[in-house]
Amino acid sequence: MIIRRRSKSIKVGTATIGGDAPIVVQSMTKTDTRDIRATINQIKEIADCGCEIVRVAVPDSEAARAITTIKENTSIPIIADIHFDYRLALEALKSGADGLRLNPGNINDPEQIAKVVLAARERQAPIRIGINAGSLPPPSKPCASISEHMVNAALEQIELLESLDFDLIKVSLKAFDVPTTIEAYRVIVSKTSYPLHLGITEAGLFRTGAVRSAVGIGILLYEGIGDTIRVSLSAHPREEVTTAYEILKSLDLRQHGPILISCPSCGRAEVDIISLAESVDANLKEISKPIKVAVMGCIVNGPGEAKDADVGIACGKGKGAIFRKGKVVRTVAKKDFLDALMAEVKNFLT
Ligand code: SF4
């Protein structure tokens, strides 16, 4: 059983992070924020997939100002991602951003940070201290490893923000290297109670990035670490959101739509299990309620092997057994496999 670390609870717009709140799924738009229509459309699309907080890049004043209209037309909290120029943070807050992500590696003038903190405090907008292994501030003391450098940079920034009477803080310690990321988070949990945002940065294309993220984020989540997650992929952000939920569902940390259990197929299978599983998966995308559905290649072993499933099919030669909670409820002909299984799914959910 996973025992989650108890972190301080903060609000980012309407979303609660930390404390007893469920782990929040985040993503980031890949549109030019200045293209307001495209950004709104992308946010709506990923919100429909379950994205709960979205970050937008703020490279200039026009992007910062665009946040006003983007917020008026979307429903999930918006975080402004700021690099180098603290004035963009001020402008983004003025435009209604629900929170900021600052990188101490590229905004580190205490006076500039103090101005941002003052404005964030007035609006009760949290700041994520977003440490990135690739853009760390110079070390203030000798560090034995990158992870130690990352942790020290975060702690120094926490100290600075607290000295300015600000505690709406969230921290992330992202690296491409999975062991470095894990090490950094494991160390910081004993040094702060602020909520932690997890991610593996620049994780790569869809398949490799999803695996890398699942390993890094998954290990930390299993250890009870993490309050929000983002899967960073060189892919459409909807893939980030669906992958994030798959990670959370695989650890029973969130329920979000159906789970497909499918056997890998082997020489015993009498039907093309892979294409049947793909068709079932496509049909399940229409369903938002949690349900476990199994597609198995053996009529004898299938129901037993997929005993975790709510509903399933075990396929034999020319016919298949539809089962519910491990018990066969009817037998159907091969041509009806998909329709019969989906009918049983609907039946189970009503
Ligand atoms: Fe092979 Fe049957 Fe197992 Fe599928 S369920 S992998 S067909 S033995």
Tab-separated table of C-alpha atoms and ligand atoms in Angstrom:
chain	number	residue	atom	x	y	z
A	1	MET	CA	0.000	0.000	0.000
A	2	ILE	CA	1.261	3.468	-0.855
A	3	ILE	CA	1.452	5.854	2.084
A	4	ARG	CA	1.656	9.336	0.674
A	5	ARG	CA	3.943	11.942	2.147
A	6	ARG	CA	1.814	14.583	3.852
A	7	SER	CA	2.664	17.903	2.207
A	8	LYS	CA	1.403	21.406	2.832
A	9	SER	CA	-1.801	22.078	0.923
A	10	ILE	CA	-1.965	24.995	-1.508
A	11	LYS	CA	-4.503	26.202	-4.056
A	12	VAL	CA	-3.654	26.952	-7.673
A	13	GLY	CA	-6.791	28.657	-8.908
A	14	THR	CA	-9.532	26.097	-8.329
A	15	ALA	CA	-7.139	23.132	-7.957
A	16	THR	CA	-5.975	21.905	-4.560
A	17	ILE	CA	-2.447	20.543	-4.434
A	18	GLY	CA	-0.906	18.640	-1.548
A	19	GLY	CA	-2.461	17.648	1.769
A	20	ASP	CA	-5.126	15.008	1.162
A	21	ALA	CA	-5.835	16.084	-2.404
A	22	PRO	CA	-5.534	13.533	-5.198
A	23	ILE	CA	-2.394	13.764	-7.302
A	24	VAL	CA	-3.039	16.443	-9.896
A	25	VAL	CA	-2.328	15.929	-13.603
A	26	GLN	CA	-0.644	18.799	-15.379
A	27	SER	CA	0.497	19.487	-18.907
A	28	MET	CA	1.833	22.356	-20.951
A	29	THR	CA	0.540	23.851	-24.176
A	30	LYS	CA	2.705	23.538	-27.278
A	31	THR	CA	1.096	26.399	-29.131
A	32	ASP	CA	2.503	29.902	-29.383
A	33	THR	CA	0.739	31.521	-26.414
A	34	ARG	CA	0.322	34.668	-28.519
A	35	ASP	CA	-1.871	32.624	-30.849
A	36	ILE	CA	-4.770	32.914	-28.450
A	37	ARG	CA	-7.294	30.884	-30.446
A	38	ALA	CA	-4.910	27.928	-30.920
A	39	THR	CA	-3.908	28.008	-27.255
A	40	ILE	CA	-7.508	28.086	-26.049
A	41	ASN	CA	-8.378	25.166	-28.339
A	42	GLN	CA	-5.462	23.103	-27.114
A	43	ILE	CA	-6.278	23.797	-23.466
A	44	LYS	CA	-9.905	22.792	-24.038
A	45	GLU	CA	-8.780	19.596	-25.750
A	46	ILE	CA	-6.456	18.519	-22.947
A	47	ALA	CA	-8.933	19.579	-20.261
A	48	ASP	CA	-11.387	17.179	-21.925
A	49	CYS	CA	-8.760	14.430	-21.528
A	50	GLY	CA	-8.468	15.221	-17.807
A	51	CYS	CA	-5.708	17.834	-17.604
A	52	GLU	CA	-6.245	19.701	-14.345
A	53	ILE	CA	-3.629	22.461	-14.516
A	54	VAL	CA	-1.944	23.799	-17.625
A	55	ARG	CA	1.264	25.755	-18.034
A	56	VAL	CA	1.758	28.198	-20.871
A	57	ALA	CA	5.047	29.644	-22.066
A	58	VAL	CA	5.429	33.386	-21.572
A	59	PRO	CA	8.313	34.470	-23.803
A	60	ASP	CA	7.231	38.129	-24.085
A	61	SER	CA	4.684	40.760	-23.030
A	62	GLU	CA	2.229	39.824	-25.737
A	63	ALA	CA	2.138	36.254	-24.415
A	64	ALA	CA	1.705	37.539	-20.855
A	65	ARG	CA	-1.208	39.740	-21.913
A	66	ALA	CA	-2.800	36.858	-23.860
A	67	ILE	CA	-3.425	35.074	-20.552
A	68	THR	CA	-6.410	37.339	-19.836
A	69	THR	CA	-8.364	36.134	-22.877
A	70	ILE	CA	-7.121	32.561	-22.517
A	71	LYS	CA	-8.415	32.454	-18.958
A	72	GLU	CA	-11.763	33.933	-19.958
A	73	ASN	CA	-12.261	31.092	-22.411
A	74	THR	CA	-10.949	28.068	-20.507
A	75	SER	CA	-11.783	26.409	-17.228
A	76	ILE	CA	-8.575	24.977	-15.738
A	77	PRO	CA	-5.936	26.937	-13.782
A	78	ILE	CA	-3.195	28.537	-15.871
A	79	ILE	CA	0.432	28.655	-14.779
A	80	ALA	CA	2.715	31.165	-16.480
A	81	ASP	CA	6.121	29.738	-17.321
A	82	ILE	CA	8.690	32.496	-16.898
A	83	HIS	CA	12.349	32.529	-17.833
A	84	PHE	CA	14.946	35.308	-17.623
A	85	ASP	CA	12.683	38.370	-17.319
A	86	TYR	CA	10.924	38.894	-13.981
A	87	ARG	CA	8.755	41.633	-15.534
A	88	LEU	CA	6.941	38.972	-17.539
A	89	ALA	CA	5.966	37.329	-14.259
A	90	LEU	CA	4.469	40.617	-13.067
A	91	GLU	CA	2.589	41.030	-16.318
A	92	ALA	CA	1.333	37.433	-16.287
A	93	LEU	CA	-0.004	37.893	-12.752
A	94	LYS	CA	-1.704	41.107	-13.818
A	95	SER	CA	-3.322	39.167	-16.652
A	96	GLY	CA	-4.777	36.693	-14.154
A	97	ALA	CA	-2.318	33.767	-14.167
A	98	ASP	CA	-3.209	31.393	-11.333
A	99	GLY	CA	0.416	30.639	-10.580
A	100	LEU	CA	3.981	31.068	-11.778
A	101	ARG	CA	6.795	28.722	-12.583
A	102	LEU	CA	10.154	30.375	-11.999
A	103	ASN	CA	13.535	28.822	-12.722
A	104	PRO	CA	16.132	30.017	-10.190
A	105	GLY	CA	18.719	29.136	-12.815
A	106	ASN	CA	17.732	32.116	-14.916
A	107	ILE	CA	15.982	34.560	-12.562
A	108	ASN	CA	18.142	34.912	-9.481
A	109	ASP	CA	18.361	38.595	-8.607
A	110	PRO	CA	16.819	38.749	-5.079
A	111	GLU	CA	15.375	42.217	-5.708
A	112	GLN	CA	13.621	41.072	-8.855
A	113	ILE	CA	12.333	37.970	-7.107
A	114	ALA	CA	11.059	40.127	-4.238
A	115	LYS	CA	8.967	42.182	-6.674
A	116	VAL	CA	7.460	39.024	-8.131
A	117	VAL	CA	6.769	37.556	-4.692
A	118	LEU	CA	5.013	40.720	-3.571
A	119	ALA	CA	2.706	40.612	-6.604
A	120	ALA	CA	2.103	36.858	-6.206
A	121	ARG	CA	1.245	37.300	-2.522
A	122	GLU	CA	-1.256	40.057	-3.309
A	123	ARG	CA	-3.030	37.702	-5.708
A	124	GLN	CA	-2.494	34.551	-3.620
A	125	ALA	CA	-0.863	32.972	-6.665
A	126	PRO	CA	1.572	30.136	-5.871
A	127	ILE	CA	5.075	29.985	-7.274
A	128	ARG	CA	6.632	26.748	-8.423
A	129	ILE	CA	10.369	26.690	-7.885
A	130	GLY	CA	11.177	24.790	-11.048
A	131	ILE	CA	14.681	23.407	-10.753
A	132	ASN	CA	16.022	21.935	-13.966
A	133	ALA	CA	19.290	19.971	-14.013
A	134	GLY	CA	20.209	21.587	-17.322
A	135	SER	CA	19.919	25.182	-16.127
A	136	LEU	CA	21.049	25.298	-12.517
A	137	PRO	CA	22.188	28.488	-10.785
A	138	PRO	CA	25.872	28.540	-9.822
A	139	PRO	CA	26.387	26.418	-6.678
A	140	SER	CA	26.735	28.469	-3.486
A	141	LYS	CA	28.712	25.630	-1.880
A	142	PRO	CA	30.531	22.556	-3.178
A	143	CYS	CA	28.160	19.790	-4.262
A	144	ALA	CA	29.015	16.118	-4.585
A	145	SER	CA	26.419	15.493	-7.313
A	146	ILE	CA	23.955	17.145	-9.655
A	147	SER	CA	21.086	15.998	-7.464
A	148	GLU	CA	22.660	17.675	-4.426
A	149	HIS	CA	23.134	20.854	-6.474
A	150	MET	CA	19.458	20.691	-7.507
A	151	VAL	CA	18.275	20.238	-3.927
A	152	ASN	CA	20.510	23.046	-2.624
A	153	ALA	CA	19.259	25.406	-5.334
A	154	ALA	CA	15.649	24.628	-4.403
A	155	LEU	CA	16.263	25.033	-0.668
A	156	GLU	CA	17.996	28.380	-1.171
A	157	GLN	CA	15.076	29.618	-3.229
A	158	ILE	CA	12.590	28.362	-0.624
A	159	GLU	CA	14.545	30.249	2.023
A	160	LEU	CA	14.463	33.423	-0.060
A	161	LEU	CA	10.705	33.175	-0.647
A	162	GLU	CA	10.026	32.425	3.023
A	163	SER	CA	12.159	35.419	4.048
A	164	LEU	CA	9.731	37.471	1.955
A	165	ASP	CA	6.851	36.033	3.974
A	166	PHE	CA	5.669	33.820	1.119
A	167	ASP	CA	4.751	30.184	1.501
A	168	LEU	CA	2.520	29.393	-1.484
A	169	ILE	CA	5.328	27.279	-2.823
A	170	LYS	CA	5.567	24.160	-4.933
A	171	VAL	CA	8.885	22.587	-5.895
A	172	SER	CA	10.075	20.495	-8.821
A	173	LEU	CA	13.506	18.947	-9.356
A	174	LYS	CA	13.586	17.685	-12.909
A	175	ALA	CA	16.394	16.020	-14.817
A	176	PHE	CA	16.487	13.863	-17.931
A	177	ASP	CA	18.458	11.295	-15.965
A	178	VAL	CA	16.006	9.172	-13.979
A	179	PRO	CA	18.305	8.174	-11.074
A	180	THR	CA	19.345	11.828	-10.615
A	181	THR	CA	15.717	12.914	-10.483
A	182	ILE	CA	14.765	10.200	-8.002
A	183	GLU	CA	17.757	10.968	-5.799
A	184	ALA	CA	16.923	14.677	-5.691
A	185	TYR	CA	13.281	14.137	-4.697
A	186	ARG	CA	14.201	11.517	-2.107
A	187	VAL	CA	16.541	13.986	-0.423
A	188	ILE	CA	14.273	17.020	-0.490
A	189	VAL	CA	11.330	15.266	1.176
A	190	SER	CA	13.180	15.270	4.480
A	191	LYS	CA	13.962	18.970	4.180
A	192	THR	CA	10.671	20.581	3.238
A	193	SER	CA	6.943	19.977	3.483
A	194	TYR	CA	5.981	21.979	0.404
A	195	PRO	CA	4.101	20.068	-2.293
A	196	LEU	CA	6.213	18.490	-5.001
A	197	HIS	CA	5.579	18.485	-8.721
A	198	LEU	CA	7.135	15.432	-10.404
A	199	GLY	CA	8.480	15.046	-13.904
A	200	ILE	CA	11.315	13.754	-16.008
A	201	THR	CA	12.387	16.614	-18.204
A	202	GLU	CA	12.889	16.361	-21.968
A	203	ALA	CA	11.896	12.707	-21.687
A	204	GLY	CA	11.725	12.217	-25.453
A	205	LEU	CA	9.301	10.983	-28.079
A	206	PHE	CA	6.037	9.331	-27.127
A	207	ARG	CA	7.125	5.731	-26.534
A	208	THR	CA	10.533	6.281	-24.936
A	209	GLY	CA	9.390	9.371	-23.059
A	210	ALA	CA	6.369	7.582	-21.649
A	211	VAL	CA	8.532	4.699	-20.409
A	212	ARG	CA	11.181	7.009	-18.949
A	213	SER	CA	8.511	9.072	-17.207
A	214	ALA	CA	6.672	6.014	-15.943
A	215	VAL	CA	9.865	4.653	-14.408
A	216	GLY	CA	10.957	7.930	-12.794
A	217	ILE	CA	7.585	9.264	-11.720
A	218	GLY	CA	6.293	5.781	-10.879
A	219	ILE	CA	9.120	4.966	-8.473
A	220	LEU	CA	8.629	8.242	-6.629
A	221	LEU	CA	4.851	7.889	-6.487
A	222	TYR	CA	5.233	4.373	-5.124
A	223	GLU	CA	7.379	5.825	-2.350
A	224	GLY	CA	4.554	8.238	-1.532
A	225	ILE	CA	6.334	11.238	-3.058
A	226	GLY	CA	4.580	13.687	-5.358
A	227	ASP	CA	1.514	15.914	-5.418
A	228	THR	CA	1.286	16.795	-9.093
A	229	ILE	CA	2.790	15.179	-12.172
A	230	ARG	CA	3.590	16.119	-15.727
A	231	VAL	CA	4.767	13.697	-18.362
A	232	SER	CA	6.974	15.729	-20.741
A	233	LEU	CA	6.802	14.301	-24.241
A	234	SER	CA	7.763	15.403	-27.725
A	235	ALA	CA	4.154	14.725	-28.640
A	236	HIS	CA	0.732	16.352	-28.441
A	237	PRO	CA	-0.078	17.276	-24.821
A	238	ARG	CA	-3.093	14.944	-24.865
A	239	GLU	CA	-0.544	12.102	-24.880
A	240	GLU	CA	1.088	13.646	-21.804
A	241	VAL	CA	-2.239	13.693	-19.991
A	242	THR	CA	-3.323	10.172	-20.948
A	243	THR	CA	0.121	8.789	-20.048
A	244	ALA	CA	0.025	10.594	-16.700
A	245	TYR	CA	-3.315	8.948	-15.908
A	246	GLU	CA	-2.017	5.537	-16.961
A	247	ILE	CA	0.852	5.959	-14.480
A	248	LEU	CA	-1.535	6.986	-11.711
A	249	LYS	CA	-4.018	4.220	-12.529
A	250	SER	CA	-1.309	1.573	-12.569
A	251	LEU	CA	-0.522	2.482	-8.948
A	252	ASP	CA	-4.192	2.824	-7.979
A	253	LEU	CA	-3.621	6.468	-7.140
A	254	ARG	CA	-6.362	7.816	-9.404
A	255	GLN	CA	-9.335	6.395	-11.229
A	256	HIS	CA	-9.827	7.822	-14.680
A	257	GLY	CA	-11.884	5.998	-17.292
A	258	PRO	CA	-11.485	2.348	-18.266
A	259	ILE	CA	-8.452	0.092	-17.821
A	260	LEU	CA	-7.811	-2.448	-20.579
A	261	ILE	CA	-6.318	-5.776	-19.555
A	262	SER	CA	-5.216	-7.754	-22.610
A	263	CYS	CA	-3.153	-10.873	-22.907
A	264	PRO	CA	-0.024	-10.646	-25.061
A	265	SER	CA	-1.290	-13.499	-27.272
A	266	CYS	CA	0.742	-16.601	-28.046
A	267	GLY	CA	0.617	-19.768	-30.108
A	268	ARG	CA	-2.514	-20.900	-28.240
A	269	ALA	CA	-4.632	-17.939	-29.407
A	270	GLU	CA	-7.328	-18.806	-31.917
A	271	VAL	CA	-8.048	-15.187	-32.940
A	272	ASP	CA	-6.069	-12.027	-33.659
A	273	ILE	CA	-6.005	-10.787	-30.068
A	274	ILE	CA	-3.892	-7.741	-30.862
A	275	SER	CA	-6.361	-6.260	-33.339
A	276	LEU	CA	-9.329	-7.179	-31.134
A	277	ALA	CA	-7.661	-5.459	-28.153
A	278	GLU	CA	-6.984	-2.391	-30.317
A	279	SER	CA	-10.633	-2.218	-31.386
A	280	VAL	CA	-11.802	-2.599	-27.781
A	281	ASP	CA	-9.352	0.123	-26.704
A	282	ALA	CA	-10.720	2.487	-29.381
A	283	ASN	CA	-14.297	1.798	-28.223
A	284	LEU	CA	-13.387	2.303	-24.560
A	285	LYS	CA	-12.189	5.827	-25.349
A	286	GLU	CA	-15.857	6.827	-25.494
A	287	ILE	CA	-16.320	5.787	-21.851
A	288	SER	CA	-15.349	7.993	-18.933
A	289	LYS	CA	-16.386	5.768	-16.010
A	290	PRO	CA	-13.808	3.488	-14.356
A	291	ILE	CA	-14.096	-0.141	-15.444
A	292	LYS	CA	-11.560	-2.927	-16.012
A	293	VAL	CA	-12.084	-4.745	-19.307
A	294	ALA	CA	-10.152	-7.857	-20.343
A	295	VAL	CA	-9.415	-9.303	-23.780
A	296	MET	CA	-7.970	-12.804	-23.420
A	297	GLY	CA	-6.898	-15.395	-25.950
A	298	CYS	CA	-7.906	-18.588	-24.097
A	299	ILE	CA	-11.408	-19.713	-23.408
A	300	VAL	CA	-10.247	-22.024	-20.624
A	301	ASN	CA	-7.723	-19.839	-18.819
A	302	GLY	CA	-8.998	-16.374	-19.798
A	303	PRO	CA	-11.591	-15.590	-17.108
A	304	GLY	CA	-9.342	-16.927	-14.352
A	305	GLU	CA	-6.221	-15.150	-15.572
A	306	ALA	CA	-8.136	-11.875	-15.891
A	307	LYS	CA	-9.807	-12.183	-12.497
A	308	ASP	CA	-9.217	-8.480	-11.768
A	309	ALA	CA	-11.450	-7.529	-14.693
A	310	ASP	CA	-15.023	-6.346	-14.284
A	311	VAL	CA	-15.957	-7.557	-17.746
A	312	GLY	CA	-14.018	-9.522	-20.353
A	313	ILE	CA	-13.916	-11.851	-23.279
A	314	ALA	CA	-11.990	-15.092	-23.535
A	315	CYS	CA	-11.668	-16.124	-27.164
A	316	GLY	CA	-11.657	-19.677	-28.453
A	317	LYS	CA	-11.987	-21.235	-31.892
A	318	GLY	CA	-14.937	-19.535	-33.618
A	319	LYS	CA	-16.575	-18.541	-30.335
A	320	GLY	CA	-15.799	-16.608	-27.172
A	321	ALA	CA	-16.972	-16.447	-23.589
A	322	ILE	CA	-18.116	-13.121	-22.185
A	323	PHE	CA	-17.379	-13.029	-18.496
A	324	ARG	CA	-18.209	-10.737	-15.638
A	325	LYS	CA	-16.179	-10.707	-12.433
A	326	GLY	CA	-14.571	-14.008	-13.458
A	327	LYS	CA	-17.870	-15.826	-14.224
A	328	VAL	CA	-18.897	-16.698	-17.783
A	329	VAL	CA	-22.257	-15.074	-18.556
A	330	ARG	CA	-22.677	-16.072	-22.193
A	331	THR	CA	-20.980	-17.454	-25.264
A	332	VAL	CA	-20.855	-15.516	-28.533
A	333	ALA	CA	-19.805	-16.154	-32.132
A	334	LYS	CA	-16.520	-14.732	-33.438
A	335	LYS	CA	-18.257	-12.102	-35.571
A	336	ASP	CA	-19.916	-10.691	-32.444
A	337	PHE	CA	-16.847	-10.523	-30.163
A	338	LEU	CA	-16.476	-6.752	-30.165
A	339	ASP	CA	-20.172	-5.841	-30.091
A	340	ALA	CA	-20.981	-8.388	-27.389
A	341	LEU	CA	-18.119	-7.271	-25.179
A	342	MET	CA	-19.031	-3.592	-25.534
A	343	ALA	CA	-22.698	-4.397	-24.821
A	344	GLU	CA	-21.617	-6.162	-21.594
A	345	VAL	CA	-19.451	-3.150	-20.679
A	346	LYS	CA	-22.436	-0.806	-21.097
A	347	ASN	CA	-24.616	-3.224	-19.163
A	348	PHE	CA	-22.073	-3.315	-16.316
A	349	LEU	CA	-21.936	0.459	-16.130
A	350	THR	CA	-25.689	1.026	-15.980
B	1	SF4	FE1	-1.637	-17.245	-24.737
B	1	SF4	FE2	-4.014	-17.744	-23.676
B	1	SF4	FE3	-2.176	-16.472	-22.190
B	1	SF4	FE4	-3.297	-15.205	-24.214
B	1	SF4	S1	-4.333	-15.939	-22.355
B	1	SF4	S2	-1.142	-15.277	-23.789
B	1	SF4	S3	-3.613	-16.859	-25.704
B	1	SF4	S4	-2.087	-18.570	-22.968
